[in-house]
Amino acid sequence: MSKTIGIVGLGLIGGSLGLDLRSRGFQVYGVSRQARTCQIAVERGIADEAGLSLELLALADIIFICTPIAAIAPTLKQLIPYLSLNTIVTDVGSVKTPIVQECSQLWDYFVGSHPMAGTAEQGVEAAQKDLFVNAPYVLTPTTTTPAIATQKIEEIATLLGAKIYTCSPEQHDRAVAWISHLPVMVSAALIDACTSETDASVIELAKQLASSGFRDTSRVGGGNPELGVMMAEYNRENLLRSLSLYRDRLDRLIQYIQQEDRDRLNNVLESTGRSRPDFLT
Ligand code: NAP
């Protein structure tokens, strides 16, 4: 197996990959935007060597691009002069279709991927060991992706303890719209609706009474706004489709409650109770 890895973007995901790959015997070269990040990465054992120039990755057999989504394809363009003919390049972006479309045009040995692990923290300090253990690692090859590229990334993700899934970029984006991007918008709308209460004493009381139910349902709507904006920008069609189907379901519930249709309301709630475990296996 290839033993020399390059990582661009030494933040939460890139840094965590570096920690795990070094502990499994890989030589890791890291590139990031800020010199301070590179220094911390070496001090923390994320990379054997780290610097600001992509030239540092000329010896890498496999390169992980772990920058914010907007910088992934531009980074690959800048990397190309330093790549050997068969260097495998992957990314970790949370949306796949636009990235894979652009990057697979730029580099034959590109395979899109998405390790579905994270924390609420960002940056090199947030990097942690074993972040990917038991987490889904989705590979999104296209019909033209060389099998060897997919196979090598799968081997590495398996070494990290992740669970491998393979699908098209389009299927990935449609699926994550349901289980990741829609919940952020629904949860944000929930918090927003609560703050529209006009009676100051009621809203104060509600804040004091809020407990585990509100904590669970509001958590993803109270996070980093950049992530929500990124989802809306890069997975717009799928997110809009999920949101409008969600609005239909809300309208249906409103209708049953207005009509005091206890049986239908009960049927929906029984059915959602049966379906939920299927999403949490
Ligand atoms: P992050 O902690 O902010 O790390 C990104 C790092 O990239 C920053 O620390 C920054 O390093 C560096 N960077 C930014 N622009 C760069 C550029 N042009 N060239 C080189 N380095 C650059 O973010 P993250 O959470 O790791 O997310 C990175 C990627 O992982 C994103 O594409 C995201 O979609 C994906 N992802 C995130 C999660 C999650 O839960 N957070 C989960 C799965 C996948 P400096 O400190 O040097 O500026």
mmCIF file of C-alpha atoms and ligand atoms in Angstrom:
data_model
loop_
_atom_site.group_PDB
_atom_site.id
_atom_site.type_symbol
_atom_site.label_atom_id
_atom_site.label_comp_id
_atom_site.label_asym_id
_atom_site.label_seq_id
_atom_site.Cartn_x
_atom_site.Cartn_y
_atom_site.Cartn_z
ATOM 1 C CA MET A 1 0.000 0.000 0.000
ATOM 2 C CA SER A 2 1.102 3.589 -0.701
ATOM 3 C CA LYS A 3 2.763 5.046 2.351
ATOM 4 C CA THR A 4 3.185 8.704 1.451
ATOM 5 C CA ILE A 5 0.147 10.896 1.947
ATOM 6 C CA GLY A 6 -0.430 14.593 1.269
ATOM 7 C CA ILE A 7 -3.107 16.618 3.036
ATOM 8 C CA VAL A 8 -4.169 20.121 1.987
ATOM 9 C CA GLY A 9 -6.142 22.021 4.637
ATOM 10 C CA LEU A 10 -5.013 21.102 8.144
ATOM 11 C CA GLY A 11 -8.267 21.784 10.003
ATOM 12 C CA LEU A 12 -10.680 19.500 11.857
ATOM 13 C CA ILE A 13 -10.969 16.886 9.099
ATOM 14 C CA GLY A 14 -7.499 17.223 7.501
ATOM 15 C CA GLY A 15 -5.813 17.328 10.918
ATOM 16 C CA SER A 16 -7.741 14.330 12.220
ATOM 17 C CA LEU A 17 -6.825 12.366 9.078
ATOM 18 C CA GLY A 18 -3.168 13.271 9.600
ATOM 19 C CA LEU A 19 -3.162 12.096 13.229
ATOM 20 C CA ASP A 20 -4.698 8.732 12.331
ATOM 21 C CA LEU A 21 -2.620 8.145 9.202
ATOM 22 C CA ARG A 22 0.679 8.870 10.969
ATOM 23 C CA SER A 23 -0.285 6.564 13.816
ATOM 24 C CA ARG A 24 -0.836 3.830 11.206
ATOM 25 C CA GLY A 25 2.646 4.222 9.738
ATOM 26 C CA PHE A 26 2.067 6.633 6.858
ATOM 27 C CA GLN A 27 4.438 9.473 6.048
ATOM 28 C CA VAL A 28 2.247 12.600 6.012
ATOM 29 C CA TYR A 29 3.025 15.894 4.301
ATOM 30 C CA GLY A 30 0.650 18.753 5.070
ATOM 31 C CA VAL A 31 -0.101 22.051 3.369
ATOM 32 C CA SER A 32 -2.283 24.776 4.846
ATOM 33 C CA ARG A 33 -2.954 28.467 4.366
ATOM 34 C CA GLN A 34 -1.344 29.823 7.530
ATOM 35 C CA ALA A 35 2.212 29.198 8.767
ATOM 36 C CA ARG A 36 0.942 28.978 12.364
ATOM 37 C CA THR A 37 -1.410 26.111 11.411
ATOM 38 C CA CYS A 38 1.497 24.226 9.796
ATOM 39 C CA GLN A 39 3.633 24.706 12.895
ATOM 40 C CA ILE A 40 0.866 23.404 15.183
ATOM 41 C CA ALA A 41 0.278 20.477 12.829
ATOM 42 C CA VAL A 42 3.885 19.335 13.160
ATOM 43 C CA GLU A 43 3.910 19.937 16.939
ATOM 44 C CA ARG A 44 0.694 17.921 17.365
ATOM 45 C CA GLY A 45 1.952 15.006 15.232
ATOM 46 C CA ILE A 46 -0.565 15.634 12.447
ATOM 47 C CA ALA A 47 2.136 15.838 9.761
ATOM 48 C CA ASP A 48 5.799 14.868 9.491
ATOM 49 C CA GLU A 49 6.365 18.065 7.541
ATOM 50 C CA ALA A 50 4.004 20.954 6.825
ATOM 51 C CA GLY A 51 4.259 24.179 4.856
ATOM 52 C CA LEU A 52 2.482 26.708 2.702
ATOM 53 C CA SER A 53 3.579 25.468 -0.729
ATOM 54 C CA LEU A 54 1.793 22.689 -2.594
ATOM 55 C CA GLU A 55 5.190 21.687 -3.989
ATOM 56 C CA LEU A 56 5.711 19.864 -0.678
ATOM 57 C CA LEU A 57 3.218 17.244 -1.889
ATOM 58 C CA ALA A 58 5.196 16.292 -5.025
ATOM 59 C CA LEU A 59 6.252 12.987 -3.424
ATOM 60 C CA ALA A 60 2.810 11.991 -2.173
ATOM 61 C CA ASP A 61 1.110 8.933 -3.728
ATOM 62 C CA ILE A 62 -2.324 9.947 -2.435
ATOM 63 C CA ILE A 63 -3.546 13.456 -1.650
ATOM 64 C CA PHE A 64 -6.563 14.433 0.467
ATOM 65 C CA ILE A 65 -7.955 17.917 -0.208
ATOM 66 C CA CYS A 66 -9.556 18.985 3.089
ATOM 67 C CA THR A 67 -10.106 22.701 2.500
ATOM 68 C CA PRO A 68 -13.519 24.413 2.648
ATOM 69 C CA ILE A 69 -15.671 23.382 -0.337
ATOM 70 C CA ALA A 70 -15.110 26.562 -2.360
ATOM 71 C CA ALA A 71 -11.327 25.973 -2.348
ATOM 72 C CA ILE A 72 -11.343 22.264 -3.371
ATOM 73 C CA ALA A 73 -11.342 22.558 -7.192
ATOM 74 C CA PRO A 74 -9.056 25.656 -7.208
ATOM 75 C CA THR A 75 -6.620 23.725 -4.985
ATOM 76 C CA LEU A 76 -6.619 20.762 -7.367
ATOM 77 C CA LYS A 77 -5.885 23.125 -10.289
ATOM 78 C CA GLN A 78 -2.884 24.529 -8.414
ATOM 79 C CA LEU A 79 -1.713 21.030 -7.443
ATOM 80 C CA ILE A 80 -1.589 19.616 -10.972
ATOM 81 C CA PRO A 81 1.974 20.808 -11.830
ATOM 82 C CA TYR A 82 3.287 18.827 -8.821
ATOM 83 C CA LEU A 83 1.409 15.556 -9.407
ATOM 84 C CA SER A 84 2.899 12.378 -10.887
ATOM 85 C CA LEU A 85 0.920 10.675 -13.608
ATOM 86 C CA ASN A 86 -0.803 8.216 -11.241
ATOM 87 C CA THR A 87 -1.154 10.301 -8.081
ATOM 88 C CA ILE A 88 -4.574 9.667 -6.576
ATOM 89 C CA VAL A 89 -6.428 12.743 -5.356
ATOM 90 C CA THR A 90 -9.520 12.717 -3.182
ATOM 91 C CA ASP A 91 -11.472 15.357 -1.300
ATOM 92 C CA VAL A 92 -13.609 15.302 1.852
ATOM 93 C CA GLY A 93 -16.245 17.898 0.931
ATOM 94 C CA SER A 94 -19.727 17.507 2.411
ATOM 95 C CA VAL A 95 -21.394 18.029 -0.997
ATOM 96 C CA LYS A 96 -20.269 15.941 -3.948
ATOM 97 C CA THR A 97 -21.906 16.673 -7.336
ATOM 98 C CA PRO A 98 -20.366 20.080 -8.149
ATOM 99 C CA ILE A 99 -16.957 19.071 -6.776
ATOM 100 C CA VAL A 100 -16.815 15.732 -8.595
ATOM 101 C CA GLN A 101 -18.021 17.280 -11.859
ATOM 102 C CA GLU A 102 -15.236 19.847 -11.828
ATOM 103 C CA CYS A 103 -12.417 17.815 -10.283
ATOM 104 C CA SER A 104 -12.860 14.707 -12.429
ATOM 105 C CA GLN A 105 -12.463 16.927 -15.512
ATOM 106 C CA LEU A 106 -9.218 18.263 -14.064
ATOM 107 C CA TRP A 107 -7.607 14.992 -12.942
ATOM 108 C CA ASP A 108 -8.261 11.414 -14.119
ATOM 109 C CA TYR A 109 -7.218 9.853 -10.807
ATOM 110 C CA PHE A 110 -9.661 11.911 -8.757
ATOM 111 C CA VAL A 111 -12.242 10.182 -6.577
ATOM 112 C CA GLY A 112 -14.736 12.190 -4.554
ATOM 113 C CA SER A 113 -15.375 11.171 -0.969
ATOM 114 C CA HIS A 114 -17.071 12.328 2.218
ATOM 115 C CA PRO A 115 -16.084 11.092 5.653
ATOM 116 C CA MET A 116 -19.248 11.735 7.658
ATOM 117 C CA ALA A 117 -17.680 12.574 10.986
ATOM 118 C CA GLY A 118 -17.203 15.882 12.730
ATOM 119 C CA THR A 119 -17.547 17.987 15.833
ATOM 120 C CA ALA A 120 -18.824 21.522 16.399
ATOM 121 C CA GLU A 121 -15.192 22.774 16.472
ATOM 122 C CA GLN A 122 -13.031 23.988 13.606
ATOM 123 C CA GLY A 123 -9.348 24.432 12.803
ATOM 124 C CA VAL A 124 -6.158 22.530 13.524
ATOM 125 C CA GLU A 125 -6.699 22.612 17.297
ATOM 126 C CA ALA A 126 -9.965 20.704 16.811
ATOM 127 C CA ALA A 127 -8.225 17.725 15.120
ATOM 128 C CA GLN A 128 -8.639 14.529 17.089
ATOM 129 C CA LYS A 129 -7.624 10.867 16.952
ATOM 130 C CA ASP A 130 -10.077 8.180 15.850
ATOM 131 C CA LEU A 131 -12.634 10.704 14.573
ATOM 132 C CA PHE A 132 -13.597 8.346 11.732
ATOM 133 C CA VAL A 133 -14.036 5.128 13.719
ATOM 134 C CA ASN A 134 -17.463 3.622 12.896
ATOM 135 C CA ALA A 135 -18.383 6.723 10.887
ATOM 136 C CA PRO A 136 -19.690 6.399 7.315
ATOM 137 C CA TYR A 137 -17.058 7.150 4.650
ATOM 138 C CA VAL A 138 -18.868 7.691 1.347
ATOM 139 C CA LEU A 139 -17.002 7.179 -1.928
ATOM 140 C CA THR A 140 -18.552 8.725 -5.022
ATOM 141 C CA PRO A 141 -16.739 7.414 -8.105
ATOM 142 C CA THR A 142 -18.137 8.153 -11.557
ATOM 143 C CA THR A 143 -18.220 5.786 -14.537
ATOM 144 C CA THR A 144 -14.806 7.118 -15.594
ATOM 145 C CA THR A 145 -13.042 6.975 -12.203
ATOM 146 C CA PRO A 146 -10.211 4.396 -12.392
ATOM 147 C CA ALA A 147 -11.080 1.444 -10.089
ATOM 148 C CA ILE A 148 -7.615 1.619 -8.509
ATOM 149 C CA ALA A 149 -8.306 5.150 -7.232
ATOM 150 C CA THR A 150 -11.528 4.112 -5.498
ATOM 151 C CA GLN A 151 -9.873 0.966 -4.151
ATOM 152 C CA LYS A 152 -6.918 2.857 -2.588
ATOM 153 C CA ILE A 153 -9.158 5.381 -0.816
ATOM 154 C CA GLU A 154 -11.375 2.553 0.386
ATOM 155 C CA GLU A 155 -8.329 0.745 1.814
ATOM 156 C CA ILE A 156 -7.283 3.847 3.733
ATOM 157 C CA ALA A 157 -10.784 4.607 5.018
ATOM 158 C CA THR A 158 -11.038 0.992 6.213
ATOM 159 C CA LEU A 159 -7.744 1.388 8.094
ATOM 160 C CA LEU A 160 -9.255 4.439 9.819
ATOM 161 C CA GLY A 161 -12.081 2.226 11.128
ATOM 162 C CA ALA A 162 -14.747 3.870 8.960
ATOM 163 C CA LYS A 163 -17.738 2.149 7.342
ATOM 164 C CA ILE A 164 -17.510 2.363 3.565
ATOM 165 C CA TYR A 165 -20.432 3.269 1.314
ATOM 166 C CA THR A 166 -20.246 3.774 -2.446
ATOM 167 C CA CYS A 167 -22.782 5.714 -4.498
ATOM 168 C CA SER A 168 -22.974 8.326 -7.239
ATOM 169 C CA PRO A 169 -22.330 11.980 -6.307
ATOM 170 C CA GLU A 170 -25.973 12.746 -7.129
ATOM 171 C CA GLN A 171 -27.319 10.008 -4.831
ATOM 172 C CA HIS A 172 -25.021 11.218 -2.064
ATOM 173 C CA ASP A 173 -26.272 14.790 -2.324
ATOM 174 C CA ARG A 174 -29.907 13.750 -2.380
ATOM 175 C CA ALA A 175 -29.439 11.512 0.670
ATOM 176 C CA VAL A 176 -27.532 14.088 2.728
ATOM 177 C CA ALA A 177 -30.174 16.688 1.884
ATOM 178 C CA TRP A 178 -32.618 14.530 3.892
ATOM 179 C CA ILE A 179 -30.529 13.557 6.884
ATOM 180 C CA SER A 180 -28.126 16.460 7.239
ATOM 181 C CA HIS A 181 -29.112 19.593 5.317
ATOM 182 C CA LEU A 182 -32.911 19.540 5.863
ATOM 183 C CA PRO A 183 -32.501 19.035 9.647
ATOM 184 C CA VAL A 184 -30.298 22.156 9.853
ATOM 185 C CA MET A 185 -32.981 24.280 8.170
ATOM 186 C CA VAL A 186 -35.855 22.716 10.133
ATOM 187 C CA SER A 187 -34.008 23.199 13.397
ATOM 188 C CA ALA A 188 -33.133 26.812 12.497
ATOM 189 C CA ALA A 189 -36.803 27.480 11.631
ATOM 190 C CA LEU A 190 -37.826 26.028 14.994
ATOM 191 C CA ILE A 191 -35.551 28.403 16.927
ATOM 192 C CA ASP A 192 -36.613 31.295 14.708
ATOM 193 C CA ALA A 193 -40.319 30.528 15.262
ATOM 194 C CA CYS A 194 -39.839 30.390 19.059
ATOM 195 C CA THR A 195 -38.194 33.802 19.062
ATOM 196 C CA SER A 196 -41.257 35.235 17.250
ATOM 197 C CA GLU A 197 -43.358 34.891 20.450
ATOM 198 C CA THR A 198 -44.483 38.429 21.226
ATOM 199 C CA ASP A 199 -45.291 38.044 24.922
ATOM 200 C CA ALA A 200 -41.988 38.727 26.713
ATOM 201 C CA SER A 201 -43.009 36.889 29.880
ATOM 202 C CA VAL A 202 -43.973 33.764 27.859
ATOM 203 C CA ILE A 203 -40.700 33.664 25.962
ATOM 204 C CA GLU A 204 -38.738 34.120 29.202
ATOM 205 C CA LEU A 205 -40.667 31.254 30.800
ATOM 206 C CA ALA A 206 -40.127 29.087 27.698
ATOM 207 C CA LYS A 207 -36.367 29.686 27.905
ATOM 208 C CA GLN A 208 -36.346 28.590 31.533
ATOM 209 C CA LEU A 209 -38.439 25.488 30.859
ATOM 210 C CA ALA A 210 -36.523 24.355 27.757
ATOM 211 C CA SER A 211 -34.892 20.999 28.413
ATOM 212 C CA SER A 212 -33.641 17.895 26.615
ATOM 213 C CA GLY A 213 -36.389 17.882 23.937
ATOM 214 C CA PHE A 214 -35.574 21.404 22.853
ATOM 215 C CA ARG A 215 -31.839 20.759 23.153
ATOM 216 C CA ASP A 216 -32.100 17.760 20.769
ATOM 217 C CA THR A 217 -34.356 19.409 18.213
ATOM 218 C CA SER A 218 -32.538 22.772 18.139
ATOM 219 C CA ARG A 219 -28.924 21.555 18.223
ATOM 220 C CA VAL A 220 -28.122 21.525 14.504
ATOM 221 C CA GLY A 221 -29.950 24.815 13.899
ATOM 222 C CA GLY A 222 -27.778 26.622 16.405
ATOM 223 C CA GLY A 223 -24.391 25.762 14.867
ATOM 224 C CA ASN A 224 -21.936 27.416 12.501
ATOM 225 C CA PRO A 225 -23.991 29.540 10.016
ATOM 226 C CA GLU A 226 -21.317 29.078 7.331
ATOM 227 C CA LEU A 227 -22.192 25.376 7.121
ATOM 228 C CA GLY A 228 -25.896 26.073 6.515
ATOM 229 C CA VAL A 229 -25.094 28.661 3.873
ATOM 230 C CA MET A 230 -22.704 26.206 2.220
ATOM 231 C CA MET A 231 -25.441 23.531 2.083
ATOM 232 C CA ALA A 232 -27.889 25.997 0.525
ATOM 233 C CA GLU A 233 -25.312 27.099 -2.021
ATOM 234 C CA TYR A 234 -23.846 23.754 -3.102
ATOM 235 C CA ASN A 235 -26.838 21.426 -2.635
ATOM 236 C CA ARG A 236 -29.546 23.924 -3.528
ATOM 237 C CA GLU A 237 -31.877 21.792 -5.676
ATOM 238 C CA ASN A 238 -31.920 18.806 -3.322
ATOM 239 C CA LEU A 239 -32.339 21.005 -0.258
ATOM 240 C CA LEU A 240 -35.253 22.878 -1.849
ATOM 241 C CA ARG A 241 -36.899 19.592 -2.822
ATOM 242 C CA SER A 242 -36.570 18.213 0.722
ATOM 243 C CA LEU A 243 -37.772 21.467 2.276
ATOM 244 C CA SER A 244 -40.874 21.641 0.109
ATOM 245 C CA LEU A 245 -41.784 18.001 0.843
ATOM 246 C CA TYR A 246 -41.257 18.779 4.526
ATOM 247 C CA ARG A 247 -43.592 21.787 4.197
ATOM 248 C CA ASP A 248 -46.254 19.474 2.680
ATOM 249 C CA ARG A 249 -45.969 17.198 5.704
ATOM 250 C CA LEU A 250 -46.258 20.169 8.073
ATOM 251 C CA ASP A 251 -49.361 21.371 6.210
ATOM 252 C CA ARG A 252 -50.853 17.908 6.549
ATOM 253 C CA LEU A 253 -50.286 17.935 10.309
ATOM 254 C CA ILE A 254 -51.791 21.431 10.581
ATOM 255 C CA GLN A 255 -54.839 20.217 8.670
ATOM 256 C CA TYR A 256 -55.358 17.167 10.943
ATOM 257 C CA ILE A 257 -55.032 19.313 14.057
ATOM 258 C CA GLN A 258 -57.424 21.981 12.710
ATOM 259 C CA GLN A 259 -59.969 19.312 11.794
ATOM 260 C CA GLU A 260 -59.457 17.600 15.165
ATOM 261 C CA ASP A 261 -58.783 14.452 13.158
ATOM 262 C CA ARG A 262 -57.316 12.467 16.013
ATOM 263 C CA ASP A 263 -57.110 9.160 14.089
ATOM 264 C CA ARG A 264 -55.145 10.514 11.160
ATOM 265 C CA LEU A 265 -52.803 12.432 13.448
ATOM 266 C CA ASN A 266 -52.272 9.308 15.495
ATOM 267 C CA ASN A 267 -51.581 7.252 12.342
ATOM 268 C CA VAL A 268 -48.866 9.673 11.239
ATOM 269 C CA LEU A 269 -47.222 9.690 14.669
ATOM 270 C CA GLU A 270 -47.362 5.882 14.889
ATOM 271 C CA SER A 271 -45.805 5.619 11.460
ATOM 272 C CA THR A 272 -42.986 8.095 12.262
ATOM 273 C CA GLY A 273 -42.298 6.188 15.488
ATOM 274 C CA ARG A 274 -41.869 2.993 13.429
ATOM 275 C CA SER A 275 -39.690 4.672 10.788
ATOM 276 C CA ARG A 276 -37.243 6.543 13.034
ATOM 277 C CA PRO A 277 -35.126 3.522 14.097
ATOM 278 C CA ASP A 278 -34.425 2.738 10.417
ATOM 279 C CA PHE A 279 -32.463 5.995 10.196
ATOM 280 C CA LEU A 280 -30.453 5.337 13.356
ATOM 281 C CA THR A 281 -29.067 1.826 12.856
HETATM 282 P P1 NAP B 1 -11.809 23.588 9.132
HETATM 283 O O1 NAP B 1 -11.628 22.965 10.472
HETATM 284 O O2 NAP B 1 -12.135 25.017 9.042
HETATM 285 O O3 NAP B 1 -10.503 23.263 8.303
HETATM 286 C C1 NAP B 1 -10.250 23.727 7.015
HETATM 287 C C2 NAP B 1 -8.812 24.163 6.977
HETATM 288 O O4 NAP B 1 -8.467 24.443 5.642
HETATM 289 C C3 NAP B 1 -8.582 25.471 7.755
HETATM 290 O O5 NAP B 1 -8.013 25.167 9.008
HETATM 291 C C4 NAP B 1 -7.641 26.280 6.864
HETATM 292 O O6 NAP B 1 -6.330 26.287 7.403
HETATM 293 C C5 NAP B 1 -7.479 25.445 5.611
HETATM 294 N N1 NAP B 1 -7.665 26.200 4.404
HETATM 295 C C6 NAP B 1 -8.650 27.043 4.078
HETATM 296 N N2 NAP B 1 -8.496 27.475 2.828
HETATM 297 C C7 NAP B 1 -7.362 26.901 2.366
HETATM 298 C C8 NAP B 1 -6.681 26.936 1.155
HETATM 299 N N3 NAP B 1 -7.115 27.685 0.141
HETATM 300 N N4 NAP B 1 -5.551 26.186 1.023
HETATM 301 C C9 NAP B 1 -5.102 25.426 2.016
HETATM 302 N N5 NAP B 1 -5.722 25.346 3.217
HETATM 303 C C10 NAP B 1 -6.836 26.073 3.369
HETATM 304 O O7 NAP B 1 -12.952 22.822 8.317
HETATM 305 P P2 NAP B 1 -13.331 21.277 8.329
HETATM 306 O O8 NAP B 1 -14.517 21.098 9.208
HETATM 307 O O9 NAP B 1 -12.111 20.451 8.534
HETATM 308 O O10 NAP B 1 -13.881 21.136 6.841
HETATM 309 C C11 NAP B 1 -12.992 20.887 5.771
HETATM 310 C C12 NAP B 1 -13.741 20.115 4.703
HETATM 311 O O11 NAP B 1 -14.287 18.948 5.286
HETATM 312 C C13 NAP B 1 -14.905 20.879 4.073
HETATM 313 O O12 NAP B 1 -14.857 20.709 2.680
HETATM 314 C C14 NAP B 1 -16.142 20.238 4.676
HETATM 315 O O13 NAP B 1 -17.235 20.234 3.766
HETATM 316 C C15 NAP B 1 -15.650 18.828 4.947
HETATM 317 N N6 NAP B 1 -16.298 18.135 6.050
HETATM 318 C C16 NAP B 1 -16.542 18.776 7.241
HETATM 319 C C17 NAP B 1 -17.149 18.078 8.277
HETATM 320 C C18 NAP B 1 -17.431 18.730 9.601
HETATM 321 O O14 NAP B 1 -18.259 18.224 10.365
HETATM 322 N N7 NAP B 1 -16.778 19.803 9.953
HETATM 323 C C19 NAP B 1 -17.494 16.721 8.117
HETATM 324 C C20 NAP B 1 -17.184 16.098 6.907
HETATM 325 C C21 NAP B 1 -16.592 16.804 5.874
HETATM 326 P P3 NAP B 1 -5.556 27.543 7.969
HETATM 327 O O15 NAP B 1 -5.714 27.363 9.436
HETATM 328 O O16 NAP B 1 -4.171 27.292 7.473
HETATM 329 O O17 NAP B 1 -6.200 28.792 7.433
#
